[in-house]
Amino acid sequence: MESFPVLLTILLAPVVAAVIMAFIPREEHMLIKCVAAAGTFVSMALSLYVYFAYDQSLGGLQFVQQVPWIKDLGVTFFLGVDGISLPMLLLTNLIGFSAVFASWNVNHRPRDFFILLCLLITGVMGTFVAQDLFIFLLFYEVVVIPIYILVIIWGSTKRVTKEYAGMKLTIYLLIGSAFLLVGVIALFMKTVAATGAPDMSFAGLARAARGLSDFDQIWLFALMLFGFGSLLSMWPFHSWSPDGYAGAPTAVSMIHAGVLKKIGGYGLIRIALYVLPVGAKFWAPVIAVLGVCGVAYAAMAALAQKDLKYIVGYSSVSHMGYVLLAVASLNVIGLNGAVANMFAHGIMAALFFSTIGFIYEKTHTRWIPDLGGLARQTPRLAVAFMLAAMASLGLPGLVSFVPEFTIFVASFKVYGGLAVVAIAGIIITALYALRAGANTLFGPPRPEYDSLKDIRGPELVPLAVLGTVLVVGGLLPFLIFDMVNSGIVPLMAEISGALKLGGSF
Amino acid sequence: MVEFALHHAWLVPLLPALAFVAIIFFTRPWPMLSALTAVAGIVGSFIVSALAAYGVFTNPAFKEEPLVYAVRWFSMPGLQIDVGVQLDPVSAMMIFMVSMVASLIFIYAIGYMKDDPGFSVFFSYVSLFAASMLLLAISSNLLEMFVAWELVGLCSYLLIGFYSHKIAAREAAKKAFITCRIADFGLLLGLLAMQIVFGTLNLVELSEKIANFEQYTTFGILTLIAVLVFIGPIGKSGQFPLHVWLPDAMEGPTPVSALIHAATMVVAGVYLVARTMFLFHEVPGAMELVAITGGFTALFAATIAITQREIKRILAYSTVSQIGYMMLALGVGSMTASLFHMWTHAFFKALMFLGAGSVLHALHHKADVWEMGGLIRKMPLTGWTFVIGGLAIAGIPPFAGFWSKDEILAVTLESGHYVLFVMAAFTAFLTAFYMWRLIFLTFFGEENPENHPHESPAVMTLPLVGLAILSTIGGLVGTPWAPYWSEWIFFGHPHHVEPNYWVMIGSVVLAAAGIYLAYQLYYVDKAKSRARALAQRYNHIYTILYNKYYIDEIYLWFNHTIVDGAAKLFYLFDIYVVDGIIVNGLGKLTCLLGEGIRVSNTGRLQNYALVFFLGVLAVVVLLAFTGPSAASLIVGGVK
């Protein structure tokens, strides 16, 4: 298998599709959509293959591709996956493929739309397979451009204008990355000074950073925490999230809430924590408090919403609070839960946004008081909605329960009462998720929606793909956890070694 | 066969689960096929359960050592959860009882749900419901049990809200889910604490570790855990103060009410406490809490039941009250009596709910008992089986309820809880009264000319007859003279309660008094003027009882005023402070800075030269007055 560059193929398939689309006449809507679907399908199928072909007993980086690039900076084009990045890669592709079908009815400049969407998917994938910090940042910046254009052209204007939403989304992404960049450059300079040989790979940086003073680790970690944290919609840097999702078109909301913001959590674990464990330990209590604030605050705010997208927007802030709390517990169980919960939330949020997208497309409203009784007229849509809502409130048997349970175990152990506040979030979550479901789907059907057509044909793909993962992942949680665990255990082993050596706390 | 059933007991929940999947994906367009699939699933499950129960109850070794087999569900260093099956007398009894009653309910539903547009969907939901409940019963691990526990909650949500186009059904479903969620929050904390303290949630391992809990934790923590765990059953089993969802759950189709209230869902809480008796047993304070909650709820719900008018609501409050009895028995330390009452209650309460369904079916869903009357003439099978149920719940020998209720009263007295004993005895009187009030008003007296009742079809009446037979003889397994029940179902050591004839006679007298009072007020007095006069005279009490002590109103007010108000505050804070002042403020500031900088870019060379000069001056001053290290910091890039 070493000979065939699987990861590169996964990465380039959507790009190839985008290039092909560029040569298709712009009126050929159906052909364009099929090409986009084919491109993302290749990536999804291959990443499923990689997921199940990955040898967990061996662990470590597999499917590695390494091409030296900028020697002076120690940059190599270094791709590889381990137990932490593989679930994220799979998640990206599951959502990417579904997002194409969730956008099946986009008929305003579809060629441009799908080209940008494919580039966006590649950018996000790249951040998860890159094992070199420079490449990681490169892909991260690639993501920003399509997002901005997609929002301001295909977005929708509700409480805030789509221009405002796109601006806010982009500026937040850029501010985050600016802080990150400062942190990365400083880290790089420090490690070069320490070892003399430039090396931008995660492992190389981590090795070099063991020589840093505690103080350096702490302020470098702070920069990264702000960068990654604002991407993960860490309270109080979260306010881009509800507005941004509300303004964005369906596919962008799916990808953004589903995977893009997970780059923050992924980076926090795979880069910041891995490279700067002493800094992580110093900031852990702060992360925990911000995480819990996010859980409670955003859940309460979600309760007051009347626009469906805002509910899911705030809900995703709330769920990311659990991820932060889990990271802050700094133990194997918590980190397992953090990664698994990012996967679970990604699937759930993407299904939620695709469903809301269809509702909006058909009824032309997302305003809950104008909706009601849709379960009678569009039963399949109702199934998708309720699946997502139930996963959101952590129903056992669906994908998000076990990750939340592990997070609760880990954080209850470490933070006690603080964790109880976060756990209480499950009540508020149930309240807003069920209320949204009840007021949208149930109650007397409204005559004006009698002629609505239920989702069918290609529109069913998001429900089929994401719904299957939702149920299978919930019934067989070891499918996710064995993978994640094979990445977390070696990571923690290295970190705990470093913490004992450098730990002066 | 028996060996096969014992070692493949996972088939018990799996068969109905498969029926659920089959109906959803394949048979949904054909209603009858769907119903047959569901019935085949549950009957298959009943056969396996019966064989397994036979295997358990013929082998005394099961009293000492349960049969456990499990597979890994997920694991990581420091946390492993297995899912599996634990067969012992308690779980064998439970799956046998649940699958038997559920089978009868499923068959009944074929008739009751006929012509309903959601026929197939209904059978898929109830199959999932039965699967979840059976999984709960045979779980070998508390987290597995919690999964099933929540799935039961999901199914009840779906089924209560089955007629989801009705606002009442929608709201009732939501209320049930959220009330149980609040309780599950407590239960989940309890489970988490046990996982952290004892490192496992396997029932067998936990029971061993908790027996020596001093090695792991303090008594205080253990008490806290027990109390937290008990919050779950308070919600699920409709105990005060989280009972509010249960009467509203009547919005679902009647077979669902029977399924929720008789054999499944609500007794899940009792079952959970019984399953974790090793925990409660160590903590006397928690046991007292269980006993007091149960005793109080029993009386409290019975007082509400005497004033209600809707037939299913009366039965619902009766269920709350009867479950209070079960909790009381658990709390005074008799798992035997508690589960015995659960067993008999499953038969007579399912019987009465299905009977009520038959009445509603005949009267086209007119539910007020005051508008019924004389139905026994047109609906003899429904009427007489209901009477058997009424005798059983009132506690008239030799019907099933007599034996179990009598045992609860006896153990309460024996354990020295005199106040609770008096409350329980008074509840027995009230139970007989309100249940016979219902029977006299519904089935006897003059017929209401507006009604044109007819007996239900055989597919509905045959399950009624089956349940009536069980309600008659079901208690004979545990009479004081032939105590098979207590030899098998017990915690610790089998405990025989000596036949206490005073309690026995007393409870029969109380029951008879209750029935006689109802007979006088609602049968002899044709105009019911005395009953009305009583309600008039004690108008205040009557109003409070009729409005269920206004507890629903208080909760509703809290939810809509306090919770929603707080939510609104958070949201306003978010858009006006976080967003309005900080985020957009920073944005504005940046714009202003930009403006400022734009002004400074004057385009005049002299201005630039001046700034340049000042910069050089600053560097020179700095170099002159500080050490070389600071200088290298600034000009480092040049060097």
mmCIF file with all atom_site columns, N, CA and C in Angstrom, chain A residues 252-276:
data_model
loop_
_atom_site.group_PDB
_atom_site.id
_atom_site.type_symbol
_atom_site.label_atom_id
_atom_site.label_alt_id
_atom_site.label_comp_id
_atom_site.label_asym_id
_atom_site.label_entity_id
_atom_site.label_seq_id
_atom_site.pdbx_PDB_ins_code
_atom_site.Cartn_x
_atom_site.Cartn_y
_atom_site.Cartn_z
_atom_site.occupancy
_atom_site.B_iso_or_equiv
_atom_site.pdbx_formal_charge
_atom_site.auth_seq_id
_atom_site.auth_comp_id
_atom_site.auth_asym_id
_atom_site.auth_atom_id
_atom_site.pdbx_PDB_model_num
ATOM 1  N N  . VAL A 1 252 ? -22.427 25.370 3.772  1.00 0.00 ? 252 VAL A N  1
ATOM 2  C CA . VAL A 1 252 ? -21.366 25.994 4.555  1.00 0.00 ? 252 VAL A CA 1
ATOM 3  C C  . VAL A 1 252 ? -21.639 25.812 6.039  1.00 0.00 ? 252 VAL A C  1
ATOM 4  N N  . SER A 1 253 ? -22.905 25.951 6.442  1.00 0.00 ? 253 SER A N  1
ATOM 5  C CA . SER A 1 253 ? -23.225 25.715 7.843  1.00 0.00 ? 253 SER A CA 1
ATOM 6  C C  . SER A 1 253 ? -22.847 24.299 8.226  1.00 0.00 ? 253 SER A C  1
ATOM 7  N N  . MET A 1 254 ? -23.174 23.355 7.349  1.00 0.00 ? 254 MET A N  1
ATOM 8  C CA . MET A 1 254 ? -22.860 21.957 7.658  1.00 0.00 ? 254 MET A CA 1
ATOM 9  C C  . MET A 1 254 ? -21.369 21.760 7.839  1.00 0.00 ? 254 MET A C  1
ATOM 10 N N  . ILE A 1 255 ? -20.605 22.265 6.885  1.00 0.00 ? 255 ILE A N  1
ATOM 11 C CA . ILE A 1 255 ? -19.164 22.033 6.948  1.00 0.00 ? 255 ILE A CA 1
ATOM 12 C C  . ILE A 1 255 ? -18.537 22.832 8.081  1.00 0.00 ? 255 ILE A C  1
ATOM 13 N N  . HIS A 1 256 ? -19.026 24.055 8.248  1.00 0.00 ? 256 HIS A N  1
ATOM 14 C CA . HIS A 1 256 ? -18.425 24.884 9.275  1.00 0.00 ? 256 HIS A CA 1
ATOM 15 C C  . HIS A 1 256 ? -18.689 24.327 10.662 1.00 0.00 ? 256 HIS A C  1
ATOM 16 N N  . ALA A 1 257 ? -19.972 24.074 10.957 1.00 0.00 ? 257 ALA A N  1
ATOM 17 C CA . ALA A 1 257 ? -20.293 23.558 12.285 1.00 0.00 ? 257 ALA A CA 1
ATOM 18 C C  . ALA A 1 257 ? -19.833 22.115 12.423 1.00 0.00 ? 257 ALA A C  1
ATOM 19 N N  . GLY A 1 258 ? -19.890 21.393 11.322 1.00 0.00 ? 258 GLY A N  1
ATOM 20 C CA . GLY A 1 258 ? -19.566 19.979 11.391 1.00 0.00 ? 258 GLY A CA 1
ATOM 21 C C  . GLY A 1 258 ? -18.085 19.713 11.563 1.00 0.00 ? 258 GLY A C  1
ATOM 22 N N  . VAL A 1 259 ? -17.259 20.296 10.713 1.00 0.00 ? 259 VAL A N  1
ATOM 23 C CA . VAL A 1 259 ? -15.838 19.988 10.806 1.00 0.00 ? 259 VAL A CA 1
ATOM 24 C C  . VAL A 1 259 ? -14.934 21.187 10.987 1.00 0.00 ? 259 VAL A C  1
ATOM 25 N N  . LEU A 1 260 ? -15.279 22.316 10.349 1.00 0.00 ? 260 LEU A N  1
ATOM 26 C CA . LEU A 1 260 ? -14.302 23.397 10.339 1.00 0.00 ? 260 LEU A CA 1
ATOM 27 C C  . LEU A 1 260 ? -13.950 23.837 11.749 1.00 0.00 ? 260 LEU A C  1
ATOM 28 N N  . LYS A 1 261 ? -14.985 24.000 12.580 1.00 0.00 ? 261 LYS A N  1
ATOM 29 C CA . LYS A 1 261 ? -14.658 24.465 13.933 1.00 0.00 ? 261 LYS A CA 1
ATOM 30 C C  . LYS A 1 261 ? -13.937 23.380 14.724 1.00 0.00 ? 261 LYS A C  1
ATOM 31 N N  . LYS A 1 262 ? -14.041 22.127 14.261 1.00 0.00 ? 262 LYS A N  1
ATOM 32 C CA . LYS A 1 262 ? -13.309 21.057 14.950 1.00 0.00 ? 262 LYS A CA 1
ATOM 33 C C  . LYS A 1 262 ? -11.808 21.184 14.730 1.00 0.00 ? 262 LYS A C  1
ATOM 34 N N  . ILE A 1 263 ? -11.413 21.955 13.689 1.00 0.00 ? 263 ILE A N  1
ATOM 35 C CA . ILE A 1 263 ? -9.972  22.190 13.529 1.00 0.00 ? 263 ILE A CA 1
ATOM 36 C C  . ILE A 1 263 ? -9.438  22.820 14.804 1.00 0.00 ? 263 ILE A C  1
ATOM 37 N N  . GLY A 1 264 ? -10.267 23.658 15.432 1.00 0.00 ? 264 GLY A N  1
ATOM 38 C CA . GLY A 1 264 ? -9.850  24.264 16.691 1.00 0.00 ? 264 GLY A CA 1
ATOM 39 C C  . GLY A 1 264 ? -9.564  23.226 17.761 1.00 0.00 ? 264 GLY A C  1
ATOM 40 N N  . GLY A 1 265 ? -10.507 22.311 17.944 1.00 0.00 ? 265 GLY A N  1
ATOM 41 C CA . GLY A 1 265 ? -10.311 21.284 18.966 1.00 0.00 ? 265 GLY A CA 1
ATOM 42 C C  . GLY A 1 265 ? -9.170  20.354 18.607 1.00 0.00 ? 265 GLY A C  1
ATOM 43 N N  . TYR A 1 266 ? -9.121  20.014 17.322 1.00 0.00 ? 266 TYR A N  1
ATOM 44 C CA . TYR A 1 266 ? -8.057  19.136 16.850 1.00 0.00 ? 266 TYR A CA 1
ATOM 45 C C  . TYR A 1 266 ? -6.700  19.782 17.073 1.00 0.00 ? 266 TYR A C  1
ATOM 46 N N  . GLY A 1 267 ? -6.606  21.060 16.690 1.00 0.00 ? 267 GLY A N  1
ATOM 47 C CA . GLY A 1 267 ? -5.336  21.763 16.857 1.00 0.00 ? 267 GLY A CA 1
ATOM 48 C C  . GLY A 1 267 ? -4.944  21.877 18.323 1.00 0.00 ? 267 GLY A C  1
ATOM 49 N N  . LEU A 1 268 ? -5.965  22.115 19.150 1.00 0.00 ? 268 LEU A N  1
ATOM 50 C CA . LEU A 1 268 ? -5.699  22.241 20.576 1.00 0.00 ? 268 LEU A CA 1
ATOM 51 C C  . LEU A 1 268 ? -5.071  20.964 21.124 1.00 0.00 ? 268 LEU A C  1
ATOM 52 N N  . ILE A 1 269 ? -5.577  19.835 20.668 1.00 0.00 ? 269 ILE A N  1
ATOM 53 C CA . ILE A 1 269 ? -5.050  18.564 21.178 1.00 0.00 ? 269 ILE A CA 1
ATOM 54 C C  . ILE A 1 269 ? -3.779  18.154 20.435 1.00 0.00 ? 269 ILE A C  1
ATOM 55 N N  . ARG A 1 270 ? -3.894  18.155 19.108 1.00 0.00 ? 270 ARG A N  1
ATOM 56 C CA . ARG A 1 270 ? -2.832  17.570 18.292 1.00 0.00 ? 270 ARG A CA 1
ATOM 57 C C  . ARG A 1 270 ? -1.612  18.476 18.228 1.00 0.00 ? 270 ARG A C  1
ATOM 58 N N  . ILE A 1 271 ? -1.805  19.784 18.374 1.00 0.00 ? 271 ILE A N  1
ATOM 59 C CA . ILE A 1 271 ? -0.663  20.695 18.277 1.00 0.00 ? 271 ILE A CA 1
ATOM 60 C C  . ILE A 1 271 ? -0.344  21.319 19.629 1.00 0.00 ? 271 ILE A C  1
ATOM 61 N N  . ALA A 1 272 ? -1.305  22.121 20.129 1.00 0.00 ? 272 ALA A N  1
ATOM 62 C CA . ALA A 1 272 ? -0.980  22.898 21.325 1.00 0.00 ? 272 ALA A CA 1
ATOM 63 C C  . ALA A 1 272 ? -0.650  22.005 22.513 1.00 0.00 ? 272 ALA A C  1
ATOM 64 N N  . LEU A 1 273 ? -1.521  21.041 22.766 1.00 0.00 ? 273 LEU A N  1
ATOM 65 C CA . LEU A 1 273 ? -1.304  20.181 23.925 1.00 0.00 ? 273 LEU A CA 1
ATOM 66 C C  . LEU A 1 273 ? -0.082  19.279 23.721 1.00 0.00 ? 273 LEU A C  1
ATOM 67 N N  . TYR A 1 274 ? 0.053   18.774 22.509 1.00 0.00 ? 274 TYR A N  1
ATOM 68 C CA . TYR A 1 274 ? 1.134   17.839 22.204 1.00 0.00 ? 274 TYR A CA 1
ATOM 69 C C  . TYR A 1 274 ? 2.489   18.540 22.301 1.00 0.00 ? 274 TYR A C  1
ATOM 70 N N  . VAL A 1 275 ? 2.549   19.748 21.763 1.00 0.00 ? 275 VAL A N  1
ATOM 71 C CA . VAL A 1 275 ? 3.832   20.441 21.718 1.00 0.00 ? 275 VAL A CA 1
ATOM 72 C C  . VAL A 1 275 ? 4.128   21.147 23.035 1.00 0.00 ? 275 VAL A C  1
ATOM 73 N N  . LEU A 1 276 ? 3.096   21.685 23.657 1.00 0.00 ? 276 LEU A N  1
ATOM 74 C CA . LEU A 1 276 ? 3.315   22.520 24.846 1.00 0.00 ? 276 LEU A CA 1
ATOM 75 C C  . LEU A 1 276 ? 2.550   21.990 26.064 1.00 0.00 ? 276 LEU A C  1
#
